[in-house]
PDB file of C-alpha atoms in Angstrom:
ATOM      1  CA  UNK Y1171     -27.838 -15.733 229.265  1.00  0.00           C
ATOM      2  CA  UNK Y1172     -25.020 -14.991 231.707  1.00  0.00           C
ATOM      3  CA  UNK Y1173     -25.562 -13.256 235.013  1.00  0.00           C
ATOM      4  CA  UNK Y1174     -24.909  -9.513 235.160  1.00  0.00           C
ATOM      5  CA  UNK Y1175     -24.901  -6.964 237.967  1.00  0.00           C
ATOM      6  CA  UNK Y1176     -26.393  -3.481 237.665  1.00  0.00           C
ATOM      7  CA  UNK Y1177     -25.394  -1.055 240.412  1.00  0.00           C
ATOM      8  CA  UNK Y1178     -28.113   1.581 240.263  1.00  0.00           C
ATOM      9  CA  UNK Y1179     -28.993   4.969 241.638  1.00  0.00           C
ATOM     10  CA  UNK Y1180     -31.141   7.551 239.926  1.00  0.00           C
ATOM     11  CA  UNK Y1181     -28.730  10.110 241.433  1.00  0.00           C
ATOM     12  CA  UNK Y1182     -25.470   8.249 240.851  1.00  0.00           C
ATOM     13  CA  UNK Y1183     -22.543  10.565 241.505  1.00  0.00           C
ATOM     14  CA  UNK Y1184     -18.792   9.896 241.619  1.00  0.00           C
ATOM     15  CA  UNK Y1185     -18.276  12.400 244.434  1.00  0.00           C
ATOM     16  CA  UNK Y1186     -20.566  10.306 246.651  1.00  0.00           C
ATOM     17  CA  UNK Y1187     -18.367   7.675 248.308  1.00  0.00           C
ATOM     18  CA  UNK Y1188     -20.967   4.903 248.384  1.00  0.00           C
ATOM     19  CA  UNK Y1189     -21.688   5.287 244.665  1.00  0.00           C
ATOM     20  CA  UNK Y1190     -18.014   5.501 243.757  1.00  0.00           C
ATOM     21  CA  UNK Y1191     -16.792   2.624 245.935  1.00  0.00           C
ATOM     22  CA  UNK Y1192     -19.719   0.221 245.971  1.00  0.00           C
ATOM     23  CA  UNK Y1193     -20.926   0.987 242.456  1.00  0.00           C
ATOM     24  CA  UNK Y1194     -18.461   2.454 239.980  1.00  0.00           C
ATOM     25  CA  UNK Y1195     -15.199   0.975 241.300  1.00  0.00           C
ATOM     26  CA  UNK Y1196     -16.706  -2.469 241.838  1.00  0.00           C
ATOM     27  CA  UNK Y1197     -18.329  -2.510 238.386  1.00  0.00           C
ATOM     28  CA  UNK Y1198     -15.057  -1.430 236.782  1.00  0.00           C
ATOM     29  CA  UNK Y1199     -13.117  -4.120 238.637  1.00  0.00           C
ATOM     30  CA  UNK Y1200     -15.603  -6.825 237.666  1.00  0.00           C
ATOM     31  CA  UNK Y1201     -15.374  -5.697 234.034  1.00  0.00           C
ATOM     32  CA  UNK Y1202     -11.587  -6.039 234.214  1.00  0.00           C
ATOM     33  CA  UNK Y1203     -12.136  -9.592 235.432  1.00  0.00           C
ATOM     34  CA  UNK Y1204     -14.266 -10.319 232.364  1.00  0.00           C
ATOM     35  CA  UNK Y1205     -17.581 -10.206 234.197  1.00  0.00           C
ATOM     36  CA  UNK Y1206     -20.736  -8.300 233.263  1.00  0.00           C
ATOM     37  CA  UNK Y1207     -21.303  -5.367 235.600  1.00  0.00           C
ATOM     38  CA  UNK Y1208     -22.349  -1.738 235.173  1.00  0.00           C
ATOM     39  CA  UNK Y1209     -23.031   1.273 237.394  1.00  0.00           C
ATOM     40  CA  UNK Y1210     -25.731   3.401 235.788  1.00  0.00           C
ATOM     41  CA  UNK Y1211     -28.806   5.540 236.444  1.00  0.00           C
ATOM     42  CA  UNK Y1212     -30.703   3.453 233.902  1.00  0.00           C
ATOM     43  CA  UNK Y1213     -33.007   0.423 233.679  1.00  0.00           C
ATOM     44  CA  UNK Y1214     -31.915  -0.393 230.140  1.00  0.00           C
ATOM     45  CA  UNK Y1215     -30.877  -4.012 229.728  1.00  0.00           C
ATOM     46  CA  UNK Y1216     -32.257  -5.198 233.053  1.00  0.00           C
ATOM     47  CA  UNK Y1217     -33.857  -8.636 232.806  1.00  0.00           C
ATOM     48  CA  UNK Y1218     -34.121 -11.993 234.584  1.00  0.00           C
ATOM     49  CA  UNK Y1219     -30.338 -12.488 234.468  1.00  0.00           C
ATOM     50  CA  UNK Y1220     -29.697  -9.197 236.264  1.00  0.00           C
ATOM     51  CA  UNK Y1221     -28.863  -8.755 239.914  1.00  0.00           C
ATOM     52  CA  UNK Y1222     -30.070  -5.196 240.480  1.00  0.00           C
ATOM     53  CA  UNK Y1223     -28.227  -3.485 243.352  1.00  0.00           C
ATOM     54  CA  UNK Y1224     -30.092  -0.381 244.506  1.00  0.00           C
ATOM     55  CA  UNK Y1225     -27.515   2.010 245.950  1.00  0.00           C
ATOM     56  CA  UNK Y1226     -27.895   5.075 248.171  1.00  0.00           C
ATOM     57  CA  UNK Y1227     -30.880   7.350 247.355  1.00  0.00           C
ATOM     58  CA  UNK Y1228     -32.818   4.559 245.671  1.00  0.00           C
ATOM     59  CA  UNK Y1229     -36.575   4.568 246.258  1.00  0.00           C
ATOM     60  CA  UNK Y1230     -39.143   1.737 246.523  1.00  0.00           C
ATOM     61  CA  UNK Y1231     -40.400   2.434 242.997  1.00  0.00           C
ATOM     62  CA  UNK Y1232     -36.911   1.786 241.613  1.00  0.00           C
ATOM     63  CA  UNK Y1233     -36.828  -1.649 243.222  1.00  0.00           C
ATOM     64  CA  UNK Y1234     -40.330  -2.386 241.908  1.00  0.00           C
ATOM     65  CA  UNK Y1235     -39.358  -1.391 238.360  1.00  0.00           C
ATOM     66  CA  UNK Y1236     -36.357  -3.717 238.441  1.00  0.00           C
ATOM     67  CA  UNK Y1237     -38.492  -6.578 239.776  1.00  0.00           C
ATOM     68  CA  UNK Y1238     -41.090  -6.008 237.044  1.00  0.00           C
ATOM     69  CA  UNK Y1239     -38.280  -6.481 234.520  1.00  0.00           C
ATOM     70  CA  UNK Y1240     -37.448  -9.831 236.076  1.00  0.00           C
ATOM     71  CA  UNK Y1241     -34.316  -8.881 238.052  1.00  0.00           C
ATOM     72  CA  UNK Y1242     -33.246 -10.154 241.441  1.00  0.00           C
ATOM     73  CA  UNK Y1243     -33.403  -7.044 243.631  1.00  0.00           C
ATOM     74  CA  UNK Y1244     -30.753  -6.163 246.230  1.00  0.00           C
ATOM     75  CA  UNK Y1245     -30.977  -3.093 248.464  1.00  0.00           C
ATOM     76  CA  UNK Y1246     -27.589  -1.741 249.601  1.00  0.00           C
ATOM     77  CA  UNK Y1247     -27.421   0.216 252.856  1.00  0.00           C
ATOM     78  CA  UNK Y1248     -24.422   2.147 254.181  1.00  0.00           C
ATOM     79  CA  UNK Y1249     -25.849   4.798 256.528  1.00  0.00           C
ATOM     80  CA  UNK Y1250     -27.713   4.074 259.753  1.00  0.00           C
ATOM     81  CA  UNK Y1251     -30.529   6.543 259.150  1.00  0.00           C
ATOM     82  CA  UNK Y1252     -33.661   4.494 259.774  1.00  0.00           C
ATOM     83  CA  UNK Y1253     -34.881   7.376 261.955  1.00  0.00           C
ATOM     84  CA  UNK Y1254     -34.429   9.905 259.129  1.00  0.00           C
ATOM     85  CA  UNK Y1255     -34.999   8.160 255.782  1.00  0.00           C
ATOM     86  CA  UNK Y1256     -38.566   7.027 255.228  1.00  0.00           C
ATOM     87  CA  UNK Y1257     -37.590   4.919 252.200  1.00  0.00           C
ATOM     88  CA  UNK Y1258     -35.289   2.613 254.196  1.00  0.00           C
ATOM     89  CA  UNK Y1259     -37.909   0.294 255.660  1.00  0.00           C
ATOM     90  CA  UNK Y1260     -40.046  -0.172 252.516  1.00  0.00           C
ATOM     91  CA  UNK Y1261     -36.922  -0.709 250.408  1.00  0.00           C
ATOM     92  CA  UNK Y1262     -35.604  -3.303 252.856  1.00  0.00           C
ATOM     93  CA  UNK Y1263     -38.941  -5.104 252.850  1.00  0.00           C
ATOM     94  CA  UNK Y1264     -39.262  -4.935 249.054  1.00  0.00           C
ATOM     95  CA  UNK Y1265     -35.783  -6.289 248.287  1.00  0.00           C
ATOM     96  CA  UNK Y1266     -35.009  -9.946 247.701  1.00  0.00           C
ATOM     97  CA  UNK Y1267     -31.724  -9.466 249.542  1.00  0.00           C
ATOM     98  CA  UNK Y1268     -30.013  -6.701 251.538  1.00  0.00           C
ATOM     99  CA  UNK Y1269     -26.318  -5.825 251.462  1.00  0.00           C
ATOM    100  CA  UNK Y1270     -24.559  -3.624 254.013  1.00  0.00           C
ATOM    101  CA  UNK Y1271     -21.093  -2.162 254.474  1.00  0.00           C
ATOM    102  CA  UNK Y1272     -20.366  -3.382 258.022  1.00  0.00           C
ATOM    103  CA  UNK Y1273     -21.305  -5.986 260.616  1.00  0.00           C
ATOM    104  CA  UNK Y1274     -22.835  -3.290 262.817  1.00  0.00           C
ATOM    105  CA  UNK Y1275     -24.982  -2.050 259.932  1.00  0.00           C
ATOM    106  CA  UNK Y1276     -26.276  -5.613 259.588  1.00  0.00           C
ATOM    107  CA  UNK Y1277     -27.220  -5.534 263.274  1.00  0.00           C
ATOM    108  CA  UNK Y1278     -29.160  -2.308 262.730  1.00  0.00           C
ATOM    109  CA  UNK Y1279     -30.998  -3.722 259.692  1.00  0.00           C
ATOM    110  CA  UNK Y1280     -31.947  -6.785 261.719  1.00  0.00           C
ATOM    111  CA  UNK Y1281     -33.230  -4.628 264.578  1.00  0.00           C
ATOM    112  CA  UNK Y1282     -35.322  -2.405 262.310  1.00  0.00           C
ATOM    113  CA  UNK Y1283     -36.599  -4.922 259.769  1.00  0.00           C
ATOM    114  CA  UNK Y1284     -36.101  -8.425 261.153  1.00  0.00           C
ATOM    115  CA  UNK Y1285     -34.105  -9.297 258.031  1.00  0.00           C
ATOM    116  CA  UNK Y1286     -30.583 -10.635 257.627  1.00  0.00           C
ATOM    117  CA  UNK Y1287     -28.004  -8.891 255.437  1.00  0.00           C
ATOM    118  CA  UNK Y1288     -24.973  -9.843 253.394  1.00  0.00           C
ATOM    119  CA  UNK Y1289     -21.954  -7.858 254.654  1.00  0.00           C
ATOM    120  CA  UNK Y1290     -19.668  -6.528 251.906  1.00  0.00           C
ATOM    121  CA  UNK Y1291     -17.240  -3.828 253.072  1.00  0.00           C
ATOM    122  CA  UNK Y1292     -16.034  -0.905 250.991  1.00  0.00           C
ATOM    123  CA  UNK Y1293     -12.965  -1.567 248.814  1.00  0.00           C
ATOM    124  CA  UNK Y1294      -9.689   0.307 248.958  1.00  0.00           C
ATOM    125  CA  UNK Y1295      -9.710   2.852 246.138  1.00  0.00           C
ATOM    126  CA  UNK Y1296      -6.398   4.701 246.298  1.00  0.00           C
ATOM    127  CA  UNK Y1297      -3.002   3.731 244.882  1.00  0.00           C
ATOM    128  CA  UNK Y1298      -0.547   2.179 247.303  1.00  0.00           C
ATOM    129  CA  UNK Y1299       2.233   4.562 248.347  1.00  0.00           C
ATOM    130  CA  UNK Y1300       5.381   3.582 250.274  1.00  0.00           C
ATOM    131  CA  UNK Y1301       5.154   3.914 254.078  1.00  0.00           C
ATOM    132  CA  UNK Y1302       6.351   7.394 255.030  1.00  0.00           C
ATOM    133  CA  UNK Y1303       6.879   9.220 258.303  1.00  0.00           C
ATOM    134  CA  UNK Y1304       9.465  12.000 258.201  1.00  0.00           C
ATOM    135  CA  UNK Y1305       8.870  13.075 261.811  1.00  0.00           C
ATOM    136  CA  UNK Y1306       9.407  16.674 260.761  1.00  0.00           C
ATOM    137  CA  UNK Y1307       8.610  19.922 262.508  1.00  0.00           C
ATOM    138  CA  UNK Y1308       6.001  21.245 262.285  1.00  0.00           C
ATOM    139  CA  UNK Y1309       4.248  17.901 262.045  1.00  0.00           C
ATOM    140  CA  UNK Y1310       1.720  17.790 259.189  1.00  0.00           C
ATOM    141  CA  UNK Y1311      -1.675  16.472 260.284  1.00  0.00           C
ATOM    142  CA  UNK Y1312      -4.591  15.760 257.941  1.00  0.00           C
ATOM    143  CA  UNK Y1313      -8.315  15.135 258.343  1.00  0.00           C
ATOM    144  CA  UNK Y1314     -10.646  14.360 255.448  1.00  0.00           C
ATOM    145  CA  UNK Y1315     -14.293  13.421 255.204  1.00  0.00           C
ATOM    146  CA  UNK Y1316     -17.718  14.328 253.925  1.00  0.00           C
ATOM    147  CA  UNK Y1317     -19.803  17.162 255.267  1.00  0.00           C
ATOM    148  CA  UNK Y1318     -21.872  14.563 257.122  1.00  0.00           C
ATOM    149  CA  UNK Y1319     -18.764  13.419 259.008  1.00  0.00           C
ATOM    150  CA  UNK Y1320     -18.077  16.871 260.440  1.00  0.00           C
ATOM    151  CA  UNK Y1321     -20.732  16.564 263.148  1.00  0.00           C
ATOM    152  CA  UNK Y1322     -19.031  13.552 264.707  1.00  0.00           C
ATOM    153  CA  UNK Y1323     -15.813  15.371 265.678  1.00  0.00           C
ATOM    154  CA  UNK Y1324     -15.367  17.776 268.599  1.00  0.00           C
ATOM    155  CA  UNK Y1325     -13.448  20.319 266.543  1.00  0.00           C
ATOM    156  CA  UNK Y1326     -13.083  22.995 269.191  1.00  0.00           C
ATOM    157  CA  UNK Y1327     -11.584  20.620 271.759  1.00  0.00           C
ATOM    158  CA  UNK Y1328      -9.271  19.008 269.194  1.00  0.00           C
ATOM    159  CA  UNK Y1329      -7.926  22.302 267.857  1.00  0.00           C
ATOM    160  CA  UNK Y1330      -7.461  23.655 271.381  1.00  0.00           C
ATOM    161  CA  UNK Y1331      -5.567  20.503 272.398  1.00  0.00           C
ATOM    162  CA  UNK Y1332      -3.354  20.580 269.314  1.00  0.00           C
ATOM    163  CA  UNK Y1333      -2.360  24.159 270.105  1.00  0.00           C
ATOM    164  CA  UNK Y1334      -1.875  23.513 273.811  1.00  0.00           C
ATOM    165  CA  UNK Y1335      -0.318  20.024 273.778  1.00  0.00           C
ATOM    166  CA  UNK Y1336       1.408  19.659 270.377  1.00  0.00           C
ATOM    167  CA  UNK Y1337       2.193  23.271 269.493  1.00  0.00           C
ATOM    168  CA  UNK Y1338       4.396  22.774 266.447  1.00  0.00           C
ATOM    169  CA  UNK Y1339       1.942  21.431 263.861  1.00  0.00           C
ATOM    170  CA  UNK Y1340      -0.100  22.257 260.798  1.00  0.00           C
ATOM    171  CA  UNK Y1341      -3.596  20.798 260.447  1.00  0.00           C
ATOM    172  CA  UNK Y1342      -5.188  20.391 257.004  1.00  0.00           C
ATOM    173  CA  UNK Y1343      -8.863  19.555 256.510  1.00  0.00           C
ATOM    174  CA  UNK Y1344     -10.303  18.445 253.170  1.00  0.00           C
ATOM    175  CA  UNK Y1345     -14.094  18.491 253.169  1.00  0.00           C
ATOM    176  CA  UNK Y1346     -17.192  20.189 251.745  1.00  0.00           C
ATOM    177  CA  UNK Y1347     -18.039  23.906 252.094  1.00  0.00           C
ATOM    178  CA  UNK Y1348     -14.562  24.773 253.341  1.00  0.00           C
ATOM    179  CA  UNK Y1349     -14.873  28.554 253.246  1.00  0.00           C
ATOM    180  CA  UNK Y1350     -18.160  28.484 255.126  1.00  0.00           C
ATOM    181  CA  UNK Y1351     -16.662  26.325 257.895  1.00  0.00           C
ATOM    182  CA  UNK Y1352     -13.567  28.518 258.155  1.00  0.00           C
ATOM    183  CA  UNK Y1353     -15.541  31.752 258.400  1.00  0.00           C
ATOM    184  CA  UNK Y1354     -18.040  30.307 260.872  1.00  0.00           C
ATOM    185  CA  UNK Y1355     -15.396  28.998 263.261  1.00  0.00           C
ATOM    186  CA  UNK Y1356     -13.266  32.144 263.108  1.00  0.00           C
ATOM    187  CA  UNK Y1357     -16.311  34.286 263.794  1.00  0.00           C
ATOM    188  CA  UNK Y1358     -17.321  32.172 266.771  1.00  0.00           C
ATOM    189  CA  UNK Y1359     -13.860  32.586 268.312  1.00  0.00           C
ATOM    190  CA  UNK Y1360     -13.941  36.317 267.588  1.00  0.00           C
ATOM    191  CA  UNK Y1361     -17.247  36.556 269.475  1.00  0.00           C
ATOM    192  CA  UNK Y1362     -15.770  34.751 272.460  1.00  0.00           C
ATOM    193  CA  UNK Y1363     -17.768  31.513 272.109  1.00  0.00           C
ATOM    194  CA  UNK Y1364     -14.447  29.711 272.571  1.00  0.00           C
ATOM    195  CA  UNK Y1365     -10.743  30.564 272.586  1.00  0.00           C
ATOM    196  CA  UNK Y1366      -7.318  28.994 272.255  1.00  0.00           C
ATOM    197  CA  UNK Y1367      -7.482  28.013 268.573  1.00  0.00           C
ATOM    198  CA  UNK Y1368      -4.697  29.140 266.234  1.00  0.00           C
ATOM    199  CA  UNK Y1369      -6.294  29.398 262.801  1.00  0.00           C
ATOM    200  CA  UNK Y1370      -2.915  30.292 261.270  1.00  0.00           C
ATOM    201  CA  UNK Y1371      -2.048  26.604 261.705  1.00  0.00           C
ATOM    202  CA  UNK Y1372      -5.292  25.301 260.204  1.00  0.00           C
ATOM    203  CA  UNK Y1373      -6.106  24.998 256.487  1.00  0.00           C
ATOM    204  CA  UNK Y1374      -9.629  23.984 255.443  1.00  0.00           C
ATOM    205  CA  UNK Y1375      -9.908  23.060 251.761  1.00  0.00           C
ATOM    206  CA  UNK Y1376     -12.741  22.016 249.453  1.00  0.00           C
ATOM    207  CA  UNK Y1377     -12.753  18.299 248.742  1.00  0.00           C
ATOM    208  CA  UNK Y1378     -11.897  16.737 245.434  1.00  0.00           C
ATOM    209  CA  UNK Y1379     -10.702  13.163 244.993  1.00  0.00           C
ATOM    210  CA  UNK Y1380      -7.426  14.443 243.552  1.00  0.00           C
ATOM    211  CA  UNK Y1381      -6.809  16.999 246.316  1.00  0.00           C
ATOM    212  CA  UNK Y1382      -7.427  14.396 249.000  1.00  0.00           C
ATOM    213  CA  UNK Y1383      -4.810  12.176 247.375  1.00  0.00           C
ATOM    214  CA  UNK Y1384      -2.323  15.044 247.144  1.00  0.00           C
ATOM    215  CA  UNK Y1385      -2.737  15.967 250.808  1.00  0.00           C
ATOM    216  CA  UNK Y1386      -2.537  12.319 251.877  1.00  0.00           C
ATOM    217  CA  UNK Y1387       0.795  12.067 250.073  1.00  0.00           C
ATOM    218  CA  UNK Y1388       2.104  15.237 251.725  1.00  0.00           C
ATOM    219  CA  UNK Y1389       0.995  14.731 255.344  1.00  0.00           C
ATOM    220  CA  UNK Y1390       2.728  12.914 258.212  1.00  0.00           C
ATOM    221  CA  UNK Y1391      -0.301  11.606 260.126  1.00  0.00           C
ATOM    222  CA  UNK Y1392      -3.936  11.056 259.155  1.00  0.00           C
ATOM    223  CA  UNK Y1393      -5.820  12.356 262.185  1.00  0.00           C
ATOM    224  CA  UNK Y1394      -9.451  11.178 262.083  1.00  0.00           C
ATOM    225  CA  UNK Y1395     -10.834  10.930 265.626  1.00  0.00           C
ATOM    226  CA  UNK Y1396     -14.557  10.277 265.643  1.00  0.00           C
ATOM    227  CA  UNK Y1397     -17.314  10.046 268.221  1.00  0.00           C
ATOM    228  CA  UNK Y1398     -17.514   6.282 268.670  1.00  0.00           C
ATOM    229  CA  UNK Y1399     -20.533   5.978 270.972  1.00  0.00           C
ATOM    230  CA  UNK Y1400     -23.057   6.933 268.308  1.00  0.00           C
ATOM    231  CA  UNK Y1401     -25.460   4.787 266.284  1.00  0.00           C
ATOM    232  CA  UNK Y1402     -24.469   6.603 263.100  1.00  0.00           C
ATOM    233  CA  UNK Y1403     -20.703   6.206 263.403  1.00  0.00           C
ATOM    234  CA  UNK Y1404     -20.846   2.717 264.934  1.00  0.00           C
ATOM    235  CA  UNK Y1405     -22.031   1.291 261.601  1.00  0.00           C
ATOM    236  CA  UNK Y1406     -19.496   3.042 259.360  1.00  0.00           C
ATOM    237  CA  UNK Y1407     -17.091   1.136 257.147  1.00  0.00           C
ATOM    238  CA  UNK Y1408     -13.313   1.514 257.476  1.00  0.00           C
ATOM    239  CA  UNK Y1409     -12.892   3.328 254.149  1.00  0.00           C
ATOM    240  CA  UNK Y1410     -11.250   6.478 255.546  1.00  0.00           C
ATOM    241  CA  UNK Y1411      -8.830   4.509 257.714  1.00  0.00           C
ATOM    242  CA  UNK Y1412      -7.994   2.329 254.691  1.00  0.00           C
ATOM    243  CA  UNK Y1413      -7.416   5.415 252.519  1.00  0.00           C
ATOM    244  CA  UNK Y1414      -4.828   6.637 255.005  1.00  0.00           C
ATOM    245  CA  UNK Y1415      -3.043   3.318 255.410  1.00  0.00           C
ATOM    246  CA  UNK Y1416      -2.801   2.478 251.721  1.00  0.00           C
ATOM    247  CA  UNK Y1417      -1.468   5.999 251.095  1.00  0.00           C
ATOM    248  CA  UNK Y1418       1.463   5.103 253.340  1.00  0.00           C
ATOM    249  CA  UNK Y1419       0.439   7.135 256.375  1.00  0.00           C
ATOM    250  CA  UNK Y1420      -0.004   6.449 260.079  1.00  0.00           C
ATOM    251  CA  UNK Y1421      -3.642   6.745 261.089  1.00  0.00           C
ATOM    252  CA  UNK Y1422      -4.635   8.135 264.482  1.00  0.00           C
ATOM    253  CA  UNK Y1423      -8.328   7.526 265.064  1.00  0.00           C
ATOM    254  CA  UNK Y1424     -10.959   6.067 267.426  1.00  0.00           C
ATOM    255  CA  UNK Y1425     -12.122   2.477 268.058  1.00  0.00           C
ATOM    256  CA  UNK Y1426     -15.142   2.254 265.769  1.00  0.00           C
ATOM    257  CA  UNK Y1427     -16.438  -1.293 265.348  1.00  0.00           C
ATOM    258  CA  UNK Y1428     -15.089  -1.573 261.787  1.00  0.00           C
ATOM    259  CA  UNK Y1429     -11.745  -0.028 262.796  1.00  0.00           C
ATOM    260  CA  UNK Y1430     -10.853  -2.446 265.596  1.00  0.00           C
ATOM    261  CA  UNK Y1431      -9.454  -5.103 263.227  1.00  0.00           C
ATOM    262  CA  UNK Y1432      -6.858  -2.494 262.185  1.00  0.00           C
ATOM    263  CA  UNK Y1433      -5.810  -1.705 265.769  1.00  0.00           C
ATOM    264  CA  UNK Y1434      -2.359  -3.307 265.413  1.00  0.00           C
ATOM    265  CA  UNK Y1435      -1.560  -1.023 262.459  1.00  0.00           C
ATOM    266  CA  UNK Y1436      -2.993   2.284 263.727  1.00  0.00           C
ATOM    267  CA  UNK Y1437      -3.525   4.267 266.939  1.00  0.00           C
ATOM    268  CA  UNK Y1438      -7.067   4.129 268.343  1.00  0.00           C
ATOM    269  CA  UNK Y1439      -6.669   5.715 271.765  1.00  0.00           C
ATOM    270  CA  UNK Y1440      -6.247   9.360 272.780  1.00  0.00           C
ATOM    271  CA  UNK Y1441      -5.173  11.261 269.665  1.00  0.00           C
ATOM    272  CA  UNK Y1442      -2.649  13.562 271.369  1.00  0.00           C
ATOM    273  CA  UNK Y1443      -0.980  10.523 272.904  1.00  0.00           C
ATOM    274  CA  UNK Y1444      -0.985   8.932 269.455  1.00  0.00           C
ATOM    275  CA  UNK Y1445       0.764  11.867 267.810  1.00  0.00           C
ATOM    276  CA  UNK Y1446       3.395  11.950 270.568  1.00  0.00           C
ATOM    277  CA  UNK Y1447       3.897   8.175 270.384  1.00  0.00           C
ATOM    278  CA  UNK Y1448       4.478   8.405 266.624  1.00  0.00           C
ATOM    279  CA  UNK Y1449       7.022  11.196 267.075  1.00  0.00           C
ATOM    280  CA  UNK Y1450       8.884   9.103 269.648  1.00  0.00           C
ATOM    281  CA  UNK Y1451       8.760   5.824 267.669  1.00  0.00           C
ATOM    282  CA  UNK Y1452       9.202   6.593 263.941  1.00  0.00           C
ATOM    283  CA  UNK Y1453      10.565   3.124 263.160  1.00  0.00           C
ATOM    284  CA  UNK Y1454       7.571   1.392 264.701  1.00  0.00           C
ATOM    285  CA  UNK Y1455       5.270   3.757 262.829  1.00  0.00           C
ATOM    286  CA  UNK Y1456       6.709   2.625 259.503  1.00  0.00           C
ATOM    287  CA  UNK Y1457       6.397  -1.035 260.535  1.00  0.00           C
ATOM    288  CA  UNK Y1458       2.735  -0.586 261.468  1.00  0.00           C
ATOM    289  CA  UNK Y1459       1.976   1.144 258.174  1.00  0.00           C
ATOM    290  CA  UNK Y1460       3.668  -1.596 256.121  1.00  0.00           C
ATOM    291  CA  UNK Y1461       1.858  -4.365 258.003  1.00  0.00           C
ATOM    292  CA  UNK Y1462      -1.433  -2.504 257.686  1.00  0.00           C
ATOM    293  CA  UNK Y1463      -0.989  -2.102 253.949  1.00  0.00           C
ATOM    294  CA  UNK Y1464      -0.399  -5.839 253.572  1.00  0.00           C
ATOM    295  CA  UNK Y1465      -3.519  -6.614 255.599  1.00  0.00           C
ATOM    296  CA  UNK Y1466      -5.546  -4.111 253.579  1.00  0.00           C
ATOM    297  CA  UNK Y1467      -4.465  -5.570 250.241  1.00  0.00           C
ATOM    298  CA  UNK Y1468      -5.290  -9.096 251.380  1.00  0.00           C
ATOM    299  CA  UNK Y1469      -8.768  -8.188 252.598  1.00  0.00           C
ATOM    300  CA  UNK Y1470      -9.936  -4.936 251.005  1.00  0.00           C
ATOM    301  CA  UNK Y1471      -8.443  -4.676 247.522  1.00  0.00           C
ATOM    302  CA  UNK Y1472     -10.964  -3.879 244.753  1.00  0.00           C
ATOM    303  CA  UNK Y1473     -10.382  -7.372 243.382  1.00  0.00           C
ATOM    304  CA  UNK Y1474     -11.164  -9.082 246.689  1.00  0.00           C
ATOM    305  CA  UNK Y1475     -14.284  -6.984 247.302  1.00  0.00           C
ATOM    306  CA  UNK Y1476     -15.493  -7.364 243.693  1.00  0.00           C
ATOM    307  CA  UNK Y1477     -15.274 -11.144 244.114  1.00  0.00           C
ATOM    308  CA  UNK Y1478     -17.415 -10.898 247.246  1.00  0.00           C
ATOM    309  CA  UNK Y1479     -20.033  -8.959 245.259  1.00  0.00           C
ATOM    310  CA  UNK Y1480     -19.953 -11.546 242.481  1.00  0.00           C
ATOM    311  CA  UNK Y1481     -20.367 -14.411 244.947  1.00  0.00           C
ATOM    312  CA  UNK Y1482     -23.254 -12.563 246.616  1.00  0.00           C
ATOM    313  CA  UNK Y1483     -24.894 -12.059 243.228  1.00  0.00           C
ATOM    314  CA  UNK Y1484     -24.509 -15.745 242.385  1.00  0.00           C
ATOM    315  CA  UNK Y1485     -26.098 -16.613 245.714  1.00  0.00           C
ATOM    316  CA  UNK Y1486     -28.961 -14.189 245.032  1.00  0.00           C
ATOM    317  CA  UNK Y1487     -29.657 -15.675 241.596  1.00  0.00           C
ATOM    318  CA  UNK Y1488     -29.556 -19.220 242.975  1.00  0.00           C
ATOM    319  CA  UNK Y1489     -31.829 -18.430 245.912  1.00  0.00           C
ATOM    320  CA  UNK Y1490     -34.284 -15.995 244.329  1.00  0.00           C
ATOM    321  CA  UNK Y1491     -37.816 -16.266 245.711  1.00  0.00           C
ATOM    322  CA  UNK Y1492     -36.666 -18.650 248.436  1.00  0.00           C
TER     323      UNK Y1492
END
């Protein structure tokens, strides 16, 4: 029988980035290459020729069930939550192999479990759009991310600085629980907890994959600063930066470990300085975007990342029980 890969989670969900990127998109790409791969919440068809990849929210009993069916078991980790998720350690110890989304995540796994990991980054998932920077007024800024990403941005300081130092802008956020965030922040300013934020220039919208793509197409700059000195953010993949670049937009962000290789194509210093630099150098902005897109396609296309998964699976089959 030929080798096959099963990307598994009992709670598999397309709106969850790790399931969509590391499971569904990779399985689809491998299928297009004529290889056997599926992303399912099912054990059907799992046998000794299966490389079973347990994605986010998998539990030790899921890994045990796959092993009992003869599969080689891989545990895939994307979030540095060893201090929060009690299943992480037993899953890592139960797996034949561990995959992670970044070099820094591999460091964390090693520190917590003593085990080595295979690093496979997240693939680019969005269609390539031509580099665009209209340098218009007001400048259109966009942030997008999961609800979990919200805690790693100093929103009050950023919005105050945009109003004080940029002035002529509109800021769009695409995330979860948009109305709740909007009401909470407006109420806090009304009560005098902070001041200096112009909510007329801020739109907070509920995330869908389609809406994120629409707003990426329409914005001028992807503005995704993030707290970089944090064990949670330090291990993140570059998927949001890549989304911005491949959508033809200049990305202003922070020097996370997985972002540094994109430094020549983005801005990873002070975000206000980055916005002003872009406005003063529109030609260089377009050059950086184009170069960044080329780099992304060479290293992070679904085809390139799917091949890395297939090679990892072949290695796992060859070295099972070693």
